[in-house]
PDB file of C-alpha atoms and ligand atoms in Angstrom:
ATOM      1  CA  UNK A   1      -8.523 172.807 328.273  1.00 52.00           C
ATOM      2  CA  UNK A   2     -11.197 173.372 326.550  1.00 66.00           C
ATOM      3  CA  UNK A   3     -13.959 171.075 326.154  1.00 87.00           C
ATOM      4  CA  UNK A   4     -15.787 169.814 322.074  1.00 90.00           C
ATOM      5  CA  UNK A   5     -18.838 168.657 323.835  1.00 97.00           C
ATOM      6  CA  UNK A   6     -22.310 170.302 323.611  1.00 98.00           C
ATOM      7  CA  UNK A   7     -25.710 169.887 325.242  1.00 98.00           C
ATOM      8  CA  UNK A   8     -28.725 169.842 323.177  1.00 98.00           C
ATOM      9  CA  UNK A   9     -32.160 169.336 324.838  1.00 98.00           C
ATOM     10  CA  UNK A  10     -34.801 169.201 323.302  1.00 98.00           C
ATOM     11  CA  UNK A  11     -38.032 170.691 325.098  1.00 98.00           C
ATOM     12  CA  UNK A  12     -42.296 170.095 324.844  1.00 98.00           C
ATOM     13  CA  UNK A  13     -42.024 173.280 322.623  1.00 98.00           C
ATOM     14  CA  UNK A  14     -43.290 172.993 318.434  1.00 98.00           C
ATOM     15  CA  UNK A  15     -40.505 172.242 316.064  1.00 98.00           C
ATOM     16  CA  UNK A  16     -39.462 168.913 317.529  1.00 98.00           C
ATOM     17  CA  UNK A  17     -38.174 168.395 313.703  1.00 98.00           C
ATOM     18  CA  UNK A  18     -35.802 171.447 314.404  1.00 98.00           C
ATOM     19  CA  UNK A  19     -34.477 169.537 316.893  1.00 98.00           C
ATOM     20  CA  UNK A  20     -34.063 165.955 315.510  1.00 98.00           C
ATOM     21  CA  UNK A  21     -32.045 168.144 312.757  1.00 98.00           C
ATOM     22  CA  UNK A  22     -29.900 169.855 314.771  1.00 98.00           C
ATOM     23  CA  UNK A  23     -29.335 166.446 316.297  1.00 98.00           C
ATOM     24  CA  UNK A  24     -27.906 164.973 313.269  1.00 97.00           C
ATOM     25  CA  UNK A  25     -26.133 168.053 311.879  1.00 97.00           C
ATOM     26  CA  UNK A  26     -23.758 167.797 315.636  1.00 97.00           C
ATOM     27  CA  UNK A  27     -22.780 164.440 314.845  1.00 96.00           C
ATOM     28  CA  UNK A  28     -21.730 164.700 311.243  1.00 95.00           C
ATOM     29  CA  UNK A  29     -19.866 167.710 311.949  1.00 96.00           C
ATOM     30  CA  UNK A  30     -18.175 164.995 314.649  1.00 95.00           C
ATOM     31  CA  UNK A  31     -19.071 166.611 318.037  1.00 96.00           C
ATOM     32  CA  UNK A  32     -20.618 164.328 321.290  1.00 97.00           C
ATOM     33  CA  UNK A  33     -24.281 165.697 321.727  1.00 98.00           C
ATOM     34  CA  UNK A  34     -25.338 165.572 325.416  1.00 98.00           C
ATOM     35  CA  UNK A  35     -28.616 164.549 324.933  1.00 98.00           C
ATOM     36  CA  UNK A  36     -31.831 165.245 327.107  1.00 98.00           C
ATOM     37  CA  UNK A  37     -35.477 165.216 326.810  1.00 98.00           C
ATOM     38  CA  UNK A  38     -38.158 166.354 328.902  1.00 98.00           C
ATOM     39  CA  UNK A  39     -41.577 164.087 328.724  1.00 98.00           C
ATOM     40  CA  UNK A  40     -43.158 167.558 327.538  1.00 98.00           C
ATOM     41  CA  UNK A  41     -40.671 166.796 324.779  1.00 98.00           C
ATOM     42  CA  UNK A  42     -41.489 163.326 324.209  1.00 98.00           C
ATOM     43  CA  UNK A  43     -45.008 164.529 323.798  1.00 98.00           C
ATOM     44  CA  UNK A  44     -44.414 166.782 320.946  1.00 98.00           C
ATOM     45  CA  UNK A  45     -42.303 164.973 319.423  1.00 98.00           C
ATOM     46  CA  UNK A  46     -44.885 162.072 318.396  1.00 98.00           C
ATOM     47  CA  UNK A  47     -47.458 164.536 318.241  1.00 98.00           C
ATOM     48  CA  UNK A  48     -45.758 165.997 315.255  1.00 98.00           C
ATOM     49  CA  UNK A  49     -42.971 163.026 313.616  1.00 98.00           C
ATOM     50  CA  UNK A  50     -44.622 159.485 314.595  1.00 98.00           C
ATOM     51  CA  UNK A  51     -41.348 158.465 316.696  1.00 97.00           C
ATOM     52  CA  UNK A  52     -41.805 157.271 319.650  1.00 97.00           C
ATOM     53  CA  UNK A  53     -39.362 157.542 322.758  1.00 97.00           C
ATOM     54  CA  UNK A  54     -39.482 155.689 325.927  1.00 96.00           C
ATOM     55  CA  UNK A  55     -37.979 157.611 327.908  1.00 94.00           C
ATOM     56  CA  UNK A  56     -37.691 154.700 330.944  1.00 93.00           C
ATOM     57  CA  UNK A  57     -35.537 152.837 327.888  1.00 96.00           C
ATOM     58  CA  UNK A  58     -34.308 155.627 325.779  1.00 96.00           C
ATOM     59  CA  UNK A  59     -32.646 154.392 322.571  1.00 97.00           C
ATOM     60  CA  UNK A  60     -31.243 156.471 319.581  1.00 97.00           C
ATOM     61  CA  UNK A  61     -32.674 154.984 316.802  1.00 97.00           C
ATOM     62  CA  UNK A  62     -35.993 155.436 318.314  1.00 97.00           C
ATOM     63  CA  UNK A  63     -35.246 159.583 317.564  1.00 97.00           C
ATOM     64  CA  UNK A  64     -33.385 159.219 314.798  1.00 97.00           C
ATOM     65  CA  UNK A  65     -34.027 156.224 312.731  1.00 95.00           C
ATOM     66  CA  UNK A  66     -31.332 152.621 312.430  1.00 94.00           C
ATOM     67  CA  UNK A  67     -28.548 154.567 309.353  1.00 92.00           C
ATOM     68  CA  UNK A  68     -28.046 157.658 311.948  1.00 92.00           C
ATOM     69  CA  UNK A  69     -28.845 156.007 314.413  1.00 92.00           C
ATOM     70  CA  UNK A  70     -25.546 153.702 313.358  1.00 91.00           C
ATOM     71  CA  UNK A  71     -23.281 156.941 312.055  1.00 90.00           C
ATOM     72  CA  UNK A  72     -23.669 158.247 315.692  1.00 91.00           C
ATOM     73  CA  UNK A  73     -21.029 155.077 316.883  1.00 78.00           C
ATOM     74  CA  UNK A  74     -21.342 157.124 320.664  1.00 91.00           C
ATOM     75  CA  UNK A  75     -21.035 160.342 319.883  1.00 96.00           C
ATOM     76  CA  UNK A  76     -24.695 161.093 321.705  1.00 97.00           C
ATOM     77  CA  UNK A  77     -24.391 160.347 325.315  1.00 97.00           C
ATOM     78  CA  UNK A  78     -27.543 160.603 326.684  1.00 97.00           C
ATOM     79  CA  UNK A  79     -28.440 161.456 330.616  1.00 98.00           C
ATOM     80  CA  UNK A  80     -32.338 161.312 331.937  1.00 98.00           C
ATOM     81  CA  UNK A  81     -34.520 164.639 332.784  1.00 98.00           C
ATOM     82  CA  UNK A  82     -33.952 163.183 336.339  1.00 98.00           C
ATOM     83  CA  UNK A  83     -30.423 162.738 336.700  1.00 98.00           C
ATOM     84  CA  UNK A  84     -28.566 164.889 338.663  1.00 98.00           C
ATOM     85  CA  UNK A  85     -25.158 163.176 339.100  1.00 98.00           C
ATOM     86  CA  UNK A  86     -25.106 163.962 335.605  1.00 98.00           C
ATOM     87  CA  UNK A  87     -21.570 165.696 334.362  1.00 98.00           C
ATOM     88  CA  UNK A  88     -23.466 168.208 332.626  1.00 98.00           C
ATOM     89  CA  UNK A  89     -24.734 169.230 336.007  1.00 98.00           C
ATOM     90  CA  UNK A  90     -21.674 170.837 337.139  1.00 98.00           C
ATOM     91  CA  UNK A  91     -19.938 173.600 336.194  1.00 97.00           C
ATOM     92  CA  UNK A  92     -16.728 171.712 336.841  1.00 97.00           C
ATOM     93  CA  UNK A  93     -17.586 169.184 333.272  1.00 97.00           C
ATOM     94  CA  UNK A  94     -16.658 171.251 330.517  1.00 97.00           C
ATOM     95  CA  UNK A  95     -18.694 171.928 327.274  1.00 98.00           C
ATOM     96  CA  UNK A  96     -18.651 174.180 324.457  1.00 98.00           C
ATOM     97  CA  UNK A  97     -22.019 175.190 325.145  1.00 98.00           C
ATOM     98  CA  UNK A  98     -25.857 174.220 325.127  1.00 98.00           C
ATOM     99  CA  UNK A  99     -28.612 174.585 322.653  1.00 98.00           C
ATOM    100  CA  UNK A 100     -32.445 174.237 323.954  1.00 99.00           C
ATOM    101  CA  UNK A 101     -34.357 173.102 320.719  1.00 98.00           C
ATOM    102  CA  UNK A 102     -36.939 173.789 320.897  1.00 98.00           C
ATOM    103  CA  UNK A 103     -37.652 175.710 324.105  1.00 98.00           C
ATOM    104  CA  UNK A 104     -40.883 175.801 325.705  1.00 98.00           C
ATOM    105  CA  UNK A 105     -42.054 178.685 327.684  1.00 98.00           C
ATOM    106  CA  UNK A 106     -42.103 177.098 331.061  1.00 98.00           C
ATOM    107  CA  UNK A 107     -38.620 175.976 330.400  1.00 98.00           C
ATOM    108  CA  UNK A 108     -37.634 179.612 329.409  1.00 98.00           C
ATOM    109  CA  UNK A 109     -39.650 180.535 333.013  1.00 98.00           C
ATOM    110  CA  UNK A 110     -37.145 178.658 335.179  1.00 98.00           C
ATOM    111  CA  UNK A 111     -34.756 179.268 333.922  1.00 98.00           C
ATOM    112  CA  UNK A 112     -35.481 182.643 333.701  1.00 98.00           C
ATOM    113  CA  UNK A 113     -36.311 181.793 337.572  1.00 98.00           C
ATOM    114  CA  UNK A 114     -33.430 179.680 338.092  1.00 97.00           C
ATOM    115  CA  UNK A 115     -35.659 176.767 339.543  1.00 97.00           C
ATOM    116  CA  UNK A 116     -33.982 173.825 338.390  1.00 96.00           C
ATOM    117  CA  UNK A 117     -36.841 171.305 339.007  1.00 97.00           C
ATOM    118  CA  UNK A 118     -35.013 168.935 336.077  1.00 98.00           C
ATOM    119  CA  UNK A 119     -31.660 168.503 334.401  1.00 98.00           C
ATOM    120  CA  UNK A 120     -32.231 170.319 331.363  1.00 98.00           C
ATOM    121  CA  UNK A 121     -32.828 173.508 334.159  1.00 98.00           C
ATOM    122  CA  UNK A 122     -30.264 172.623 335.463  1.00 98.00           C
ATOM    123  CA  UNK A 123     -27.743 172.236 332.696  1.00 98.00           C
ATOM    124  CA  UNK A 124     -28.992 176.019 331.752  1.00 98.00           C
ATOM    125  CA  UNK A 125     -28.768 177.143 335.001  1.00 98.00           C
ATOM    126  CA  UNK A 126     -24.792 175.763 334.576  1.00 98.00           C
ATOM    127  CA  UNK A 127     -23.943 177.305 331.691  1.00 98.00           C
ATOM    128  CA  UNK A 128     -25.095 180.807 332.329  1.00 98.00           C
ATOM    129  CA  UNK A 129     -23.645 180.815 335.797  1.00 98.00           C
ATOM    130  CA  UNK A 130     -19.726 179.661 333.895  1.00 98.00           C
ATOM    131  CA  UNK A 131     -20.218 182.493 331.275  1.00 98.00           C
ATOM    132  CA  UNK A 132     -20.839 179.989 328.555  1.00 98.00           C
ATOM    133  CA  UNK A 133     -23.328 179.718 325.326  1.00 98.00           C
ATOM    134  CA  UNK A 134     -26.918 178.586 325.732  1.00 98.00           C
ATOM    135  CA  UNK A 135     -29.070 179.529 323.012  1.00 98.00           C
ATOM    136  CA  UNK A 136     -32.838 179.207 323.396  1.00 99.00           C
ATOM    137  CA  UNK A 137     -35.066 178.429 319.990  1.00 98.00           C
ATOM    138  CA  UNK A 138     -38.649 179.303 321.463  1.00 98.00           C
ATOM    139  CA  UNK A 139     -41.474 178.513 320.033  1.00 98.00           C
ATOM    140  CA  UNK A 140     -44.474 180.605 320.710  1.00 98.00           C
ATOM    141  CA  UNK A 141     -47.225 182.803 319.113  1.00 98.00           C
ATOM    142  CA  UNK A 142     -48.316 185.332 319.849  1.00 98.00           C
ATOM    143  CA  UNK A 143     -46.148 186.064 323.247  1.00 98.00           C
ATOM    144  CA  UNK A 144     -47.502 187.224 326.141  1.00 98.00           C
ATOM    145  CA  UNK A 145     -46.121 189.520 328.122  1.00 98.00           C
ATOM    146  CA  UNK A 146     -45.111 186.984 331.292  1.00 98.00           C
ATOM    147  CA  UNK A 147     -43.755 185.464 328.606  1.00 98.00           C
ATOM    148  CA  UNK A 148     -41.499 188.360 326.696  1.00 98.00           C
ATOM    149  CA  UNK A 149     -40.518 189.018 330.014  1.00 98.00           C
ATOM    150  CA  UNK A 150     -38.813 185.593 331.043  1.00 98.00           C
ATOM    151  CA  UNK A 151     -37.164 186.018 327.481  1.00 98.00           C
ATOM    152  CA  UNK A 152     -35.220 189.467 328.005  1.00 98.00           C
ATOM    153  CA  UNK A 153     -34.799 187.835 331.723  1.00 98.00           C
ATOM    154  CA  UNK A 154     -33.134 185.484 330.185  1.00 98.00           C
ATOM    155  CA  UNK A 155     -31.369 188.111 327.832  1.00 98.00           C
ATOM    156  CA  UNK A 156     -30.138 189.715 330.267  1.00 98.00           C
ATOM    157  CA  UNK A 157     -28.364 187.004 331.735  1.00 98.00           C
ATOM    158  CA  UNK A 158     -26.246 185.663 328.940  1.00 98.00           C
ATOM    159  CA  UNK A 159     -29.014 183.686 327.016  1.00 98.00           C
ATOM    160  CA  UNK A 160     -29.112 183.983 323.256  1.00 98.00           C
ATOM    161  CA  UNK A 161     -32.742 184.102 321.711  1.00 98.00           C
ATOM    162  CA  UNK A 162     -33.029 182.389 318.574  1.00 98.00           C
ATOM    163  CA  UNK A 163     -36.672 182.335 318.076  1.00 98.00           C
ATOM    164  CA  UNK A 164     -38.291 179.616 315.487  1.00 98.00           C
ATOM    165  CA  UNK A 165     -38.789 181.951 312.580  1.00 97.00           C
ATOM    166  CA  UNK A 166     -36.893 181.364 309.802  1.00 96.00           C
ATOM    167  CA  UNK A 167     -36.109 183.781 307.182  1.00 94.00           C
ATOM    168  CA  UNK A 168     -37.543 184.292 303.523  1.00 94.00           C
ATOM    169  CA  UNK A 169     -34.548 185.580 302.174  1.00 91.00           C
ATOM    170  CA  UNK A 170     -33.149 182.742 301.729  1.00 90.00           C
ATOM    171  CA  UNK A 171     -35.582 181.666 299.269  1.00 92.00           C
ATOM    172  CA  UNK A 172     -36.645 178.121 301.005  1.00 94.00           C
ATOM    173  CA  UNK A 173     -37.930 175.353 298.774  1.00 95.00           C
ATOM    174  CA  UNK A 174     -39.359 173.251 301.507  1.00 97.00           C
ATOM    175  CA  UNK A 175     -40.071 172.929 304.904  1.00 97.00           C
ATOM    176  CA  UNK A 176     -36.616 170.794 305.397  1.00 98.00           C
ATOM    177  CA  UNK A 177     -35.142 174.698 303.670  1.00 97.00           C
ATOM    178  CA  UNK A 178     -36.801 176.129 307.086  1.00 97.00           C
ATOM    179  CA  UNK A 179     -35.831 174.017 309.320  1.00 98.00           C
ATOM    180  CA  UNK A 180     -32.029 174.448 308.330  1.00 98.00           C
ATOM    181  CA  UNK A 181     -32.123 178.008 308.170  1.00 97.00           C
ATOM    182  CA  UNK A 182     -32.824 177.288 311.509  1.00 98.00           C
ATOM    183  CA  UNK A 183     -30.407 174.716 313.055  1.00 98.00           C
ATOM    184  CA  UNK A 184     -27.598 176.680 311.072  1.00 98.00           C
ATOM    185  CA  UNK A 185     -28.263 179.873 313.088  1.00 98.00           C
ATOM    186  CA  UNK A 186     -28.210 177.448 316.143  1.00 98.00           C
ATOM    187  CA  UNK A 187     -24.877 176.195 314.423  1.00 98.00           C
ATOM    188  CA  UNK A 188     -23.636 179.778 313.970  1.00 98.00           C
ATOM    189  CA  UNK A 189     -24.271 180.693 318.094  1.00 98.00           C
ATOM    190  CA  UNK A 190     -22.801 177.172 318.538  1.00 98.00           C
ATOM    191  CA  UNK A 191     -19.193 177.953 316.730  1.00 97.00           C
ATOM    192  CA  UNK A 192     -20.470 174.195 314.284  1.00 97.00           C
ATOM    193  CA  UNK A 193     -19.493 175.267 311.033  1.00 96.00           C
ATOM    194  CA  UNK A 194     -21.882 174.172 308.671  1.00 95.00           C
ATOM    195  CA  UNK A 195     -23.125 174.617 304.890  1.00 94.00           C
ATOM    196  CA  UNK A 196     -27.214 174.752 305.941  1.00 95.00           C
ATOM    197  CA  UNK A 197     -27.918 177.687 303.690  1.00 93.00           C
ATOM    198  CA  UNK A 198     -26.616 180.033 301.181  1.00 90.00           C
ATOM    199  CA  UNK A 199     -25.433 182.925 303.863  1.00 93.00           C
ATOM    200  CA  UNK A 200     -26.661 186.568 302.556  1.00 91.00           C
ATOM    201  CA  UNK A 201     -24.225 188.266 299.972  1.00 88.00           C
ATOM    202  CA  UNK A 202     -22.661 184.776 299.244  1.00 87.00           C
ATOM    203  CA  UNK A 203     -23.199 183.690 295.124  1.00 80.00           C
ATOM    204  CA  UNK A 204     -25.113 180.657 294.160  1.00 73.00           C
TER     205      UNK A 204
HETATM  206  C1  FMN B   1     -48.553 169.052 321.095  1.00 61.88           C
HETATM  207  C2  FMN B   1     -47.414 169.818 321.368  1.00 61.88           C
HETATM  208  C3  FMN B   1     -47.665 171.473 321.665  1.00 61.88           C
HETATM  209  C4  FMN B   1     -47.424 172.581 322.260  1.00 61.88           C
HETATM  210  N1  FMN B   1     -47.159 173.530 321.861  1.00 61.88           N
HETATM  211  C5  FMN B   1     -45.811 174.930 322.553  1.00 61.88           C
HETATM  212  C6  FMN B   1     -45.607 175.600 322.291  1.00 61.88           C
HETATM  213  O1  FMN B   1     -45.128 175.892 321.073  1.00 61.88           O
HETATM  214  N2  FMN B   1     -44.835 176.316 322.739  1.00 61.88           N
HETATM  215  C7  FMN B   1     -45.037 175.895 324.654  1.00 61.88           C
HETATM  216  O2  FMN B   1     -44.013 176.896 325.036  1.00 61.88           O
HETATM  217  N3  FMN B   1     -45.590 175.412 324.806  1.00 61.88           N
HETATM  218  C8  FMN B   1     -45.726 174.557 323.655  1.00 61.88           C
HETATM  219  N4  FMN B   1     -46.920 173.167 324.506  1.00 61.88           N
HETATM  220  C9  FMN B   1     -46.766 173.057 325.700  1.00 61.88           C
HETATM  221  C10 FMN B   1     -46.059 171.917 326.765  1.00 61.88           C
HETATM  222  O3  FMN B   1     -45.319 171.308 326.126  1.00 61.88           O
HETATM  223  C11 FMN B   1     -46.044 172.510 328.442  1.00 61.88           C
HETATM  224  O4  FMN B   1     -45.879 174.061 328.792  1.00 61.88           O
HETATM  225  C12 FMN B   1     -44.860 171.408 328.980  1.00 61.88           C
HETATM  226  O5  FMN B   1     -45.477 171.837 330.106  1.00 61.88           O
HETATM  227  C13 FMN B   1     -43.659 172.059 328.835  1.00 61.88           C
HETATM  228  O6  FMN B   1     -42.788 171.377 329.492  1.00 61.88           O
HETATM  229  P1  FMN B   1     -40.809 171.410 329.754  1.00 61.88           P
HETATM  230  O7  FMN B   1     -40.274 172.612 329.261  1.00 61.88           O
HETATM  231  O8  FMN B   1     -41.236 170.374 330.571  1.00 61.88           O
HETATM  232  O9  FMN B   1     -40.471 170.996 327.794  1.00 61.88           O
HETATM  233  C14 FMN B   1     -47.136 172.280 323.603  1.00 61.88           C
HETATM  234  C15 FMN B   1     -47.378 171.046 324.131  1.00 61.88           C
HETATM  235  C16 FMN B   1     -47.808 169.965 323.295  1.00 61.88           C
HETATM  236  C17 FMN B   1     -48.660 168.888 323.667  1.00 61.88           C
END
C-alpha cells in the first residue's frame, strides 16, 4: 500500500514564497497535502507576502487567495501545529514524504535532537524513523557552528538538506524563476513531476 499524500510544513525562516509556491505546485500535481504552519511561519508569511493567517481559524483562501483555494478542492488537509492526534503524527499513517519549506534553524535543531515539541517536529521524526523522504529547506546566512552541526545530524539520519539557494545557471529572469528553481528541486526529491525550470543539458 503506497500513499499519495505529502506533508508540507512552513516554519519561521525567511522564504514564505517558497512554501506557498510549493503548495500550489503540489495541488496542481494532484497530490493530497497535509499542511502545518508554525506560529513563526505565520509571522514571516505576513511580513513577506502580506497574507494574514488566523491559526485558530485556518482558511486556505487566506494563504492562497480565492482562485487557488477553490481549485484545491479538498486536496489540502490542514493540521494545527499543536495537534498530536493528527494522522501524520503516527508512523502507521502512510505518506509519500514530507517537506519543511522554509525550515527555520529552530526547527532544524528540534529535529536534530528529537524534541517533538510540535506536530511539525513529530511528523519529521516519524518520517525519519520510517525511513521516508524528509526534505528540509533551511534559510539562514551566515551559518554558525551549532546550525551547521544540527544540519549535519539531520543529514546523517536521512533528511535531505536542500538550502534555499537558487542556481543561476538556468538564467532566472525574475524572482519567480528563482523560487521555482528551489520548488522544482524539492519536487524532484519528493518524486513530483514538474516543468518549473529547464534542466542542465535540456534544449530550450
Ligand atoms: C521576519 C522573520 C524572519 C526570520 N528569518 C529567519 C531565517 O531566515 N532563518 C531562521 O532560521 N530563523 C528566522 N527567523 C526566526 C524564527 O522565526 C524563530 O527562530 C522561530 O522561533 C522559529 O520557530 P519555528 O521553527 O517553530 O517556526 C525569522 C523570524 C522573523 C520574524
